[in-house]
Short mmCIF file of C-alpha atoms in Angstrom, two decimals:
data_model
loop_
_atom_site.label_atom_id
_atom_site.label_comp_id
_atom_site.label_asym_id
_atom_site.label_seq_id
_atom_site.Cartn_x
_atom_site.Cartn_y
_atom_site.Cartn_z
CA MET A 1 -11.08 16.76 -15.75
CA TRP A 2 -9.90 13.72 -13.83
CA TRP A 3 -9.30 15.80 -10.71
CA THR A 4 -12.96 16.87 -10.62
CA ARG A 5 -14.07 13.27 -10.98
CA PHE A 6 -11.60 12.22 -8.30
CA LYS A 7 -13.03 14.78 -5.82
CA GLU A 8 -16.53 13.40 -6.50
CA LEU A 9 -15.50 10.02 -5.11
CA PRO A 10 -16.29 9.38 -1.42
CA LEU A 11 -13.62 10.48 1.05
CA PRO A 12 -12.95 6.91 2.26
CA LEU A 13 -12.03 5.89 -1.30
CA ARG A 14 -9.71 8.84 -1.79
CA VAL A 15 -7.99 7.90 1.46
CA LEU A 16 -7.84 4.25 0.35
CA PHE A 17 -6.17 5.20 -2.94
CA LEU A 18 -3.61 7.34 -1.12
CA ALA A 19 -2.97 4.56 1.38
CA SER A 20 -2.56 2.03 -1.44
CA PHE A 21 0.02 4.28 -3.12
CA VAL A 22 1.95 4.71 0.12
CA ASN A 23 1.79 0.96 0.74
CA ARG A 24 3.09 0.16 -2.74
CA ALA A 25 5.78 2.81 -2.59
CA GLY A 26 6.84 1.35 0.76
CA MET A 27 7.24 -2.20 -0.56
CA PHE A 28 11.00 -2.12 -0.23
CA VAL A 29 11.57 -5.72 0.81
CA PHE A 30 9.94 -8.01 -1.74
CA PRO A 31 11.84 -6.82 -4.86
CA LEU A 32 15.14 -7.14 -3.00
CA LEU A 33 14.37 -10.21 -0.90
CA ALA A 34 16.62 -12.58 -2.84
CA VAL A 35 19.52 -10.14 -2.44
CA TYR A 36 18.85 -9.87 1.30
CA LEU A 37 18.73 -13.65 1.81
CA VAL A 38 21.95 -14.24 -0.14
CA ARG A 39 24.03 -11.27 1.02
CA GLY A 40 22.44 -10.51 4.36
CA GLU A 41 21.72 -14.03 5.63
CA GLY A 42 24.35 -16.06 3.77
CA LEU A 43 22.01 -18.41 1.88
CA THR A 44 22.89 -19.77 -1.55
CA PRO A 45 20.94 -18.46 -4.56
CA GLY A 46 19.27 -21.86 -4.87
CA GLU A 47 18.17 -21.83 -1.23
CA ALA A 48 16.90 -18.27 -1.56
CA GLY A 49 14.90 -19.11 -4.68
CA LEU A 50 13.34 -22.16 -3.04
CA LEU A 51 12.40 -20.25 0.12
CA ILE A 52 10.86 -17.42 -1.89
CA SER A 53 8.85 -19.90 -3.97
CA VAL A 54 7.54 -21.64 -0.86
CA GLY A 55 6.79 -18.37 0.90
CA SER A 56 5.03 -17.00 -2.18
CA THR A 57 2.24 -19.52 -1.69
CA GLY A 58 1.10 -16.99 0.91
CA LEU A 59 -0.19 -14.83 -1.97
CA LEU A 60 -2.61 -17.61 -2.91
CA VAL A 61 -3.71 -18.20 0.66
CA GLY A 62 -4.17 -14.48 1.25
CA SER A 63 -6.34 -14.15 -1.85
CA LEU A 64 -8.54 -17.02 -0.70
CA LEU A 65 -8.85 -15.65 2.84
CA SER A 66 -9.70 -12.13 1.73
CA GLY A 67 -13.23 -12.90 0.52
CA PRO A 68 -14.47 -14.73 3.64
CA LEU A 69 -12.82 -12.15 5.92
CA CYS A 70 -14.43 -9.28 3.98
CA ASP A 71 -17.82 -10.97 4.30
CA ARG A 72 -17.59 -12.00 7.95
CA ARG A 73 -15.59 -9.15 9.52
CA GLY A 74 -15.90 -6.34 6.99
CA ARG A 75 -13.77 -4.72 4.33
CA ARG A 76 -11.92 -2.40 6.71
CA THR A 77 -11.00 -5.29 9.00
CA ALA A 78 -9.63 -7.24 6.02
CA LEU A 79 -7.52 -4.28 4.92
CA LEU A 80 -6.11 -3.72 8.42
CA THR A 81 -5.43 -7.43 8.89
CA ALA A 82 -3.58 -7.52 5.57
CA LEU A 83 -1.33 -4.61 6.51
CA LEU A 84 -0.60 -5.92 10.02
CA LEU A 85 0.23 -9.43 8.79
CA ASN A 86 2.60 -7.99 6.20
CA ALA A 87 4.32 -5.86 8.81
CA ALA A 88 4.57 -8.74 11.29
CA GLY A 89 6.08 -11.11 8.71
CA TYR A 90 8.72 -8.62 7.62
CA LEU A 91 9.51 -7.69 11.22
CA GLY A 92 10.26 -11.35 11.88
CA LEU A 93 12.48 -11.57 8.79
CA ALA A 94 14.40 -8.51 9.92
CA VAL A 95 15.09 -9.48 13.53
CA LEU A 96 15.02 -13.28 13.78
CA ASP A 97 18.09 -15.37 13.02
CA GLY A 98 16.91 -18.95 12.73
CA PRO A 99 17.16 -21.92 10.37
CA PRO A 100 16.27 -21.36 6.68
CA TRP A 101 12.73 -22.73 7.01
CA THR A 102 11.84 -19.89 9.38
CA TYR A 103 12.45 -17.40 6.57
CA ALA A 104 9.96 -19.23 4.37
CA GLY A 105 7.40 -19.23 7.20
CA LEU A 106 7.80 -15.54 7.93
CA LEU A 107 7.68 -14.65 4.24
CA PHE A 108 4.51 -16.73 3.97
CA VAL A 109 2.90 -14.61 6.72
CA ALA A 110 3.98 -11.36 5.05
CA LEU A 111 2.66 -12.45 1.65
CA VAL A 112 -0.65 -13.65 3.07
CA GLY A 113 -1.11 -10.01 4.02
CA MET A 114 -0.01 -8.81 0.60
CA GLY A 115 -2.40 -11.23 -1.09
CA MET A 116 -5.35 -10.11 1.05
CA PHE A 117 -5.01 -6.38 0.44
CA SER A 118 -5.91 -5.99 -3.24
CA PRO A 119 -9.14 -8.08 -3.22
CA ALA A 120 -10.35 -6.25 -0.10
CA SER A 121 -9.51 -2.89 -1.69
CA ASN A 122 -11.36 -3.79 -4.90
CA THR A 123 -14.36 -4.91 -2.86
CA LEU A 124 -14.49 -1.61 -1.00
CA VAL A 125 -14.34 0.26 -4.31
CA ALA A 126 -17.35 -1.77 -5.49
CA ASP A 127 -19.22 -0.89 -2.29
CA LEU A 128 -18.63 2.84 -2.41
CA THR A 129 -19.07 3.68 -6.10
CA THR A 130 -21.95 3.90 -8.54
CA PRO A 131 -21.70 1.89 -11.78
CA GLU A 132 -20.77 5.09 -13.63
CA GLN A 133 -17.86 5.78 -11.25
CA ARG A 134 -16.39 2.28 -11.13
CA PRO A 135 -14.21 2.22 -14.27
CA PHE A 136 -12.67 5.55 -13.25
CA ALA A 137 -12.18 4.41 -9.65
CA TYR A 138 -10.49 1.16 -10.67
CA THR A 139 -8.30 3.06 -13.14
CA ILE A 140 -7.20 5.50 -10.40
CA SER A 141 -6.47 2.56 -8.11
CA TYR A 142 -4.43 0.78 -10.79
CA VAL A 143 -2.48 3.89 -11.79
CA GLY A 144 -1.70 4.71 -8.15
CA ASN A 145 -0.52 1.18 -7.44
CA ASN A 146 1.77 1.19 -10.48
CA LEU A 147 3.14 4.58 -9.58
CA GLY A 148 3.93 3.27 -6.11
CA MET A 149 5.52 0.13 -7.56
CA GLY A 150 7.74 2.33 -9.72
CA VAL A 151 8.89 4.36 -6.73
CA GLY A 152 9.21 1.49 -4.22
CA PRO A 153 12.14 -0.51 -5.69
CA LEU A 154 14.12 2.71 -6.20
CA LEU A 155 13.64 3.79 -2.59
CA GLY A 156 14.24 0.25 -1.41
CA GLY A 157 17.54 0.07 -3.28
CA VAL A 158 18.71 3.29 -1.62
CA ALA A 159 17.64 1.99 1.81
CA ALA A 160 19.27 -1.41 1.27
CA ALA A 161 22.53 0.25 0.20
CA TYR A 162 22.59 1.95 3.58
CA SER A 163 21.28 -0.93 5.71
CA TYR A 164 18.94 -3.90 5.30
CA HIS A 165 17.40 -2.95 8.63
CA VAL A 166 16.50 0.45 7.20
CA MET A 167 14.93 -1.31 4.22
CA PHE A 168 12.74 -3.45 6.47
CA ALA A 169 11.92 -0.55 8.78
CA GLY A 170 10.74 1.57 5.85
CA ASN A 171 8.48 -1.19 4.57
CA ILE A 172 6.97 -1.80 8.01
CA LEU A 173 6.52 1.91 8.73
CA ALA A 174 4.73 2.50 5.41
CA GLY A 175 2.33 -0.36 6.16
CA LEU A 176 1.57 0.95 9.64
CA VAL A 177 0.97 4.48 8.32
CA CYS A 178 -1.53 3.03 5.83
CA ALA A 179 -3.22 1.07 8.60
CA VAL A 180 -3.70 4.25 10.63
CA MET A 181 -5.13 6.09 7.61
CA ILE A 182 -7.61 3.31 6.94
CA ALA A 183 -8.57 2.94 10.61
CA VAL A 184 -9.33 6.67 10.88
CA TRP A 185 -11.00 7.51 7.57
CA VAL A 186 -12.42 4.29 6.10
CA PRO A 187 -15.81 3.48 7.68
CA LYS A 188 -16.51 0.22 9.41
CA ASP A 189 -18.84 -2.08 7.46
CA ARG A 190 -22.00 -3.65 8.70
CA VAL A 191 -21.12 -7.33 9.09
CA ARG A 192 -23.66 -9.65 7.51
CA GLY A 193 -25.80 -11.78 9.76
CA THR A 194 -26.08 -15.56 9.86
CA ALA A 195 -29.16 -15.62 7.64
CA GLU A 196 -27.38 -13.63 4.93
CA ARG A 197 -24.37 -15.95 5.07
CA ARG A 198 -26.65 -18.97 4.69
CA GLU A 199 -28.29 -17.34 1.68
CA LYS A 200 -24.87 -16.74 0.14
CA LYS A 201 -23.88 -20.36 0.77
CA ARG A 202 -27.09 -21.64 -0.89
CA SER A 203 -26.55 -19.45 -3.94
CA GLY A 204 -23.13 -20.99 -4.62
CA PRO A 205 -20.50 -19.71 -7.07
CA LEU A 206 -22.49 -20.89 -10.11
CA GLY A 207 -25.18 -18.36 -9.26
CA HIS A 208 -22.94 -15.94 -11.17
CA GLY A 209 -21.55 -18.40 -13.69
CA HIS A 210 -20.85 -15.79 -16.35
CA VAL A 211 -18.74 -13.77 -13.90
CA LEU A 212 -16.93 -16.88 -12.71
CA LEU A 213 -16.00 -17.79 -16.30
CA ILE A 214 -14.71 -14.30 -17.07
CA VAL A 215 -12.47 -14.33 -13.99
CA LEU A 216 -11.13 -17.80 -14.81
CA VAL A 217 -10.56 -17.08 -18.50
CA SER A 218 -8.70 -13.87 -17.59
CA PHE A 219 -5.94 -16.27 -16.50
CA PHE A 220 -4.88 -16.37 -20.17
CA TYR A 221 -4.21 -12.63 -20.02
CA VAL A 222 -2.32 -12.94 -16.73
CA VAL A 223 0.00 -15.66 -18.08
CA PRO A 224 1.94 -13.33 -20.42
CA LEU A 225 2.23 -10.65 -17.72
CA ILE A 226 3.82 -13.05 -15.23
CA GLY A 227 5.70 -14.86 -17.99
CA LEU A 228 7.38 -11.67 -19.16
CA GLU A 229 8.51 -10.95 -15.59
CA TYR A 230 10.40 -14.24 -15.78
CA ALA A 231 11.48 -14.34 -19.43
CA LEU A 232 12.48 -10.76 -20.24
CA PRO A 233 15.35 -10.45 -17.72
CA LEU A 234 16.77 -13.75 -18.94
CA ALA A 235 16.30 -12.81 -22.60
CA VAL A 236 17.99 -9.44 -22.22
CA THR A 237 20.98 -10.73 -20.25
CA THR A 238 21.60 -14.25 -21.61
CA VAL A 239 20.27 -14.17 -25.19
CA LEU A 240 20.80 -10.56 -26.27
CA HIS A 241 23.82 -10.23 -23.93
CA ASP A 242 22.86 -6.71 -22.89
CA SER A 243 23.25 -5.10 -19.50
CA ALA A 244 20.91 -6.09 -16.70
CA SER A 245 20.25 -2.39 -16.21
CA LEU A 246 18.23 -2.44 -19.44
CA VAL A 247 15.74 -4.79 -17.77
CA GLY A 248 14.77 -1.84 -15.60
CA ALA A 249 13.92 0.11 -18.77
CA VAL A 250 11.12 -2.36 -19.48
CA TYR A 251 9.55 -1.77 -16.07
CA THR A 252 10.06 1.97 -16.40
CA ILE A 253 8.27 2.02 -19.76
CA ASN A 254 5.47 -0.09 -18.30
CA SER A 255 5.00 2.28 -15.37
CA VAL A 256 5.20 5.39 -17.56
CA VAL A 257 2.53 4.04 -19.93
CA VAL A 258 0.22 3.10 -17.05
CA VAL A 259 0.60 6.46 -15.30
CA SER A 260 0.46 8.64 -18.42
CA LEU A 261 -2.12 6.78 -20.50
CA GLY A 262 -4.25 4.98 -17.91
CA LEU A 263 -6.75 7.80 -17.40
CA VAL A 264 -6.74 8.68 -21.12
CA LEU A 265 -7.54 5.09 -21.99
CA GLU A 266 -10.34 4.97 -19.39
CA LYS A 267 -12.12 7.81 -21.22
CA HIS A 268 -12.03 5.87 -24.50
CA ILE A 269 -13.21 2.55 -23.08
CA ARG A 270 -16.14 4.10 -21.21
CA GLY A 271 -19.47 2.93 -22.61
CA HIS A 272 -18.05 0.09 -24.71
CA GLY A 273 -19.16 -3.49 -24.14
CA THR A 274 -17.14 -5.79 -21.90
CA LYS A 275 -16.67 -8.43 -24.60
CA LEU A 276 -15.31 -5.88 -27.09
CA LEU A 277 -12.92 -4.46 -24.51
CA LEU A 278 -11.62 -7.90 -23.52
CA LEU A 279 -11.07 -8.79 -27.18
CA VAL A 280 -9.23 -5.50 -27.77
CA ALA A 281 -7.07 -6.20 -24.70
CA GLY A 282 -6.25 -9.64 -26.10
CA ALA A 283 -5.39 -8.14 -29.48
CA LEU A 284 -3.00 -5.67 -27.83
CA TRP A 285 -1.35 -8.46 -25.86
CA THR A 286 -1.05 -10.54 -29.03
CA LEU A 287 0.41 -7.69 -31.07
CA GLY A 288 2.93 -6.84 -28.38
CA LEU A 289 4.12 -10.42 -28.01
CA ALA A 290 4.19 -10.93 -31.78
CA MET A 291 6.70 -8.06 -32.01
CA ILE A 292 9.05 -10.01 -29.75
CA VAL A 293 8.55 -13.33 -31.55
CA VAL A 294 8.96 -11.93 -35.07
CA GLY A 295 11.70 -9.35 -34.48
CA PHE A 296 13.51 -10.56 -31.39
CA SER A 297 15.70 -7.64 -30.32
CA LEU A 298 16.01 -5.11 -27.54
CA ALA A 299 14.17 -2.49 -29.62
CA ALA A 300 11.30 -4.92 -30.25
CA ILE A 301 11.07 -5.73 -26.54
CA LEU A 302 10.91 -2.07 -25.55
CA LEU A 303 8.35 -1.19 -28.24
CA SER A 304 6.22 -4.22 -27.42
CA THR A 305 6.08 -3.08 -23.77
CA VAL A 306 4.16 0.03 -24.81
CA VAL A 307 1.62 -2.07 -26.73
CA TRP A 308 0.96 -4.89 -24.28
CA THR A 309 0.78 -2.48 -21.34
CA LEU A 310 -2.34 -0.97 -22.94
CA GLY A 311 -3.92 -4.43 -22.92
CA GLU A 312 -2.85 -4.89 -19.31
CA ILE A 313 -4.58 -1.63 -18.32
CA ILE A 314 -7.86 -2.60 -20.01
CA VAL A 315 -8.05 -6.01 -18.33
CA SER A 316 -7.12 -4.59 -14.92
CA VAL A 317 -10.04 -2.15 -15.12
CA VAL A 318 -12.67 -4.21 -16.96
CA VAL A 319 -12.57 -7.42 -14.90
CA PRO A 320 -13.10 -5.91 -11.40
CA THR A 321 -15.69 -3.50 -12.85
CA TYR A 322 -17.61 -6.43 -14.33
CA ILE A 323 -17.51 -8.24 -11.00
CA ALA A 324 -18.76 -5.17 -9.13
CA ASP A 325 -21.54 -4.53 -11.66
CA HIS A 326 -22.90 -8.07 -11.97
CA VAL A 327 -22.34 -9.83 -8.62
CA ASP A 328 -24.75 -9.31 -5.76
CA LYS A 329 -23.33 -7.60 -2.71
CA ARG A 330 -23.09 -10.81 -0.68
CA ARG A 331 -20.57 -12.28 -3.12
CA VAL A 332 -18.46 -9.36 -4.34
CA GLY A 333 -15.69 -10.04 -1.82
CA SER A 334 -15.44 -13.70 -2.82
CA PHE A 335 -15.21 -12.92 -6.52
CA MET A 336 -12.62 -10.18 -5.98
CA ALA A 337 -10.65 -12.73 -3.96
CA LEU A 338 -10.95 -15.23 -6.81
CA ASN A 339 -9.61 -12.58 -9.19
CA GLY A 340 -6.61 -12.12 -6.89
CA PHE A 341 -6.19 -15.90 -6.67
CA VAL A 342 -5.89 -16.15 -10.46
CA LEU A 343 -2.98 -13.71 -10.35
CA GLY A 344 -1.35 -15.56 -7.45
CA LEU A 345 -1.77 -18.92 -9.21
CA ALA A 346 -0.06 -17.55 -12.30
CA ARG A 347 2.84 -16.29 -10.19
CA LEU A 348 3.24 -19.78 -8.77
CA VAL A 349 2.99 -21.97 -11.89
CA VAL A 350 4.02 -19.84 -14.88
CA PRO A 351 7.73 -19.28 -14.02
CA VAL A 352 8.16 -22.97 -13.23
CA GLY A 353 6.54 -24.07 -16.49
CA LEU A 354 8.45 -21.59 -18.61
CA GLY A 355 11.68 -22.56 -16.84
CA VAL A 356 11.20 -26.18 -17.88
CA ILE A 357 10.51 -25.14 -21.50
CA TRP A 358 13.49 -22.77 -21.60
CA THR A 359 15.86 -25.41 -20.19
CA ALA A 360 14.71 -28.05 -22.68
CA HIS A 361 14.18 -26.01 -25.84
CA GLY A 362 15.58 -22.49 -25.44
CA HIS A 363 13.93 -19.08 -25.43
CA GLN A 364 11.92 -19.18 -28.67
CA PRO A 365 9.27 -21.71 -27.51
CA VAL A 366 8.84 -19.69 -24.31
CA PHE A 367 7.74 -16.59 -26.21
CA LEU A 368 5.56 -18.69 -28.54
CA VAL A 369 3.74 -20.07 -25.48
CA LEU A 370 3.27 -16.53 -24.17
CA LEU A 371 1.90 -15.48 -27.58
CA ALA A 372 -0.53 -18.42 -27.59
CA ALA A 373 -2.00 -17.48 -24.19
CA PRO A 374 -3.84 -14.25 -25.21
CA LEU A 375 -4.97 -15.92 -28.45
CA ALA A 376 -6.59 -18.66 -26.36
CA GLY A 377 -8.12 -16.02 -24.11
CA MET A 378 -9.59 -14.13 -27.07
CA ALA A 379 -11.13 -17.31 -28.43
CA ALA A 380 -12.68 -18.13 -25.06
CA PHE A 381 -14.03 -14.60 -24.50
CA ALA A 382 -15.52 -14.59 -28.00
CA LEU A 383 -17.57 -17.68 -27.08
CA LEU A 384 -18.64 -16.59 -23.59
CA ARG A 385 -22.00 -15.08 -22.80
CA ILE A 386 -21.06 -11.67 -21.42
CA ARG A 387 -23.73 -9.32 -20.14
CA PRO A 388 -23.79 -5.66 -21.19
CA PRO A 389 -22.20 -3.06 -18.91
CA VAL A 390 -24.31 -1.50 -16.18
CA THR A 391 -25.28 2.09 -16.98
CA ALA A 392 -28.30 2.71 -14.77
CA LYS A 393 -27.67 3.93 -11.26
CA ASP A 394 -27.67 1.10 -8.76
CA PRO A 395 -29.30 2.25 -5.51
CA GLU A 396 -27.41 -0.39 -3.57
CA SER A 397 -24.13 1.04 -4.82
CA THR A 398 -24.73 4.61 -3.64
CA PRO A 399 -21.52 5.84 -2.02
CA VAL A 400 -21.40 6.26 1.71
CA PRO A 401 -21.31 9.95 2.67
CA PRO A 402 -17.85 10.78 3.97
CA ALA A 403 -17.80 10.47 7.73
CA ALA A 404 -15.95 12.81 10.02
CA PRO A 405 -12.75 11.19 11.27
CA ALA A 406 -14.11 10.85 14.81
CA GLN A 407 -17.18 9.00 13.55
CA ALA A 408 -15.61 6.95 10.76
CA ALA A 409 -15.20 3.83 12.85
CA ASP A 410 -18.95 3.50 13.31
CA ALA A 411 -20.26 4.56 9.92
CA PRO A 412 -21.97 1.61 8.16
CA VAL A 413 -21.43 0.71 4.51
CA PRO A 414 -24.83 -0.01 2.91
CA GLY A 415 -25.38 -3.25 1.12
CA THR A 416 -22.57 -5.28 2.63
#
């Protein structure tokens, strides 16, 4: 039973997963930010879109900062810094009334925090699990995050209908509650010394070239995910001329599949090779997108969501597990940060590129490009040298015994 396996995980990880869910469920602001800037601050839709695009570069910066901060100051410090930056940025957006560029700057600060959190969380999971536990732990983390993302916009919409200040206050309060949970129950890491940092610098990123290539090639599986976030709302409302409320059905189906089938899928992928799993994920992405291209309709879009979500789940579990299994402890944080950077880069460039294609040629080439992306990823993964999954117990990955709350701040994490 999944509950038995969950209880076998170290207490700090169980607290981290709960905190991550609360944090995601409390993300009221970001999904409704454009509405706030237009209706609450009087900006034009064009100005709001530009400011959000500029501010969203914070996701990239946060991903890049997460690895060095994890290595130099510890995983817990990185998590707390991420939450506090996010809260500070949103507090500024809520209370300051300045020129438009200040909104972009404050959003940048908030999203630096958002971009830092996930890589630091994935790094801590790698620290505190054995190889046998990691796929399950990353699945639990992914399911919890998606469940929170399904709840958050709903709660945020209710809060925004009452008051934008309530919306911001809820987001900030959720982040601070998570920070307290992590400060109390997640142990403080042992920060690496100067000699260890020099050794890491000498090893360079190519010391784990096969891991680096897998993370970079996974970009082809991220492209359709981000591309659908851009293209599906436009396709439903402007091409199929259906209600915008049906766009929410796509996200609901995605969340339901992740929550209901994530743990079931983890049982079936356990023990299979990384290359096979990545090829299966690409095949699921390809099949789902082919449904849209061949039979473009609302029914095809909804059915395809079930299929490609399964591919999304596999990639979201397999890639961080491979990093944790095959990268030495000195570099796990950096590679988890690179994985987050790939997602942030896609969020920055994919909507812009697809927007240019849509404006020039219409919707059909957009979905053909999205279909081509997982096919390119499958071809690249088929050619890569991918090492077998780790099955033997790694002594360096032995979980830290759960510390009592009063002692958690001083408990070291081995191997970091």
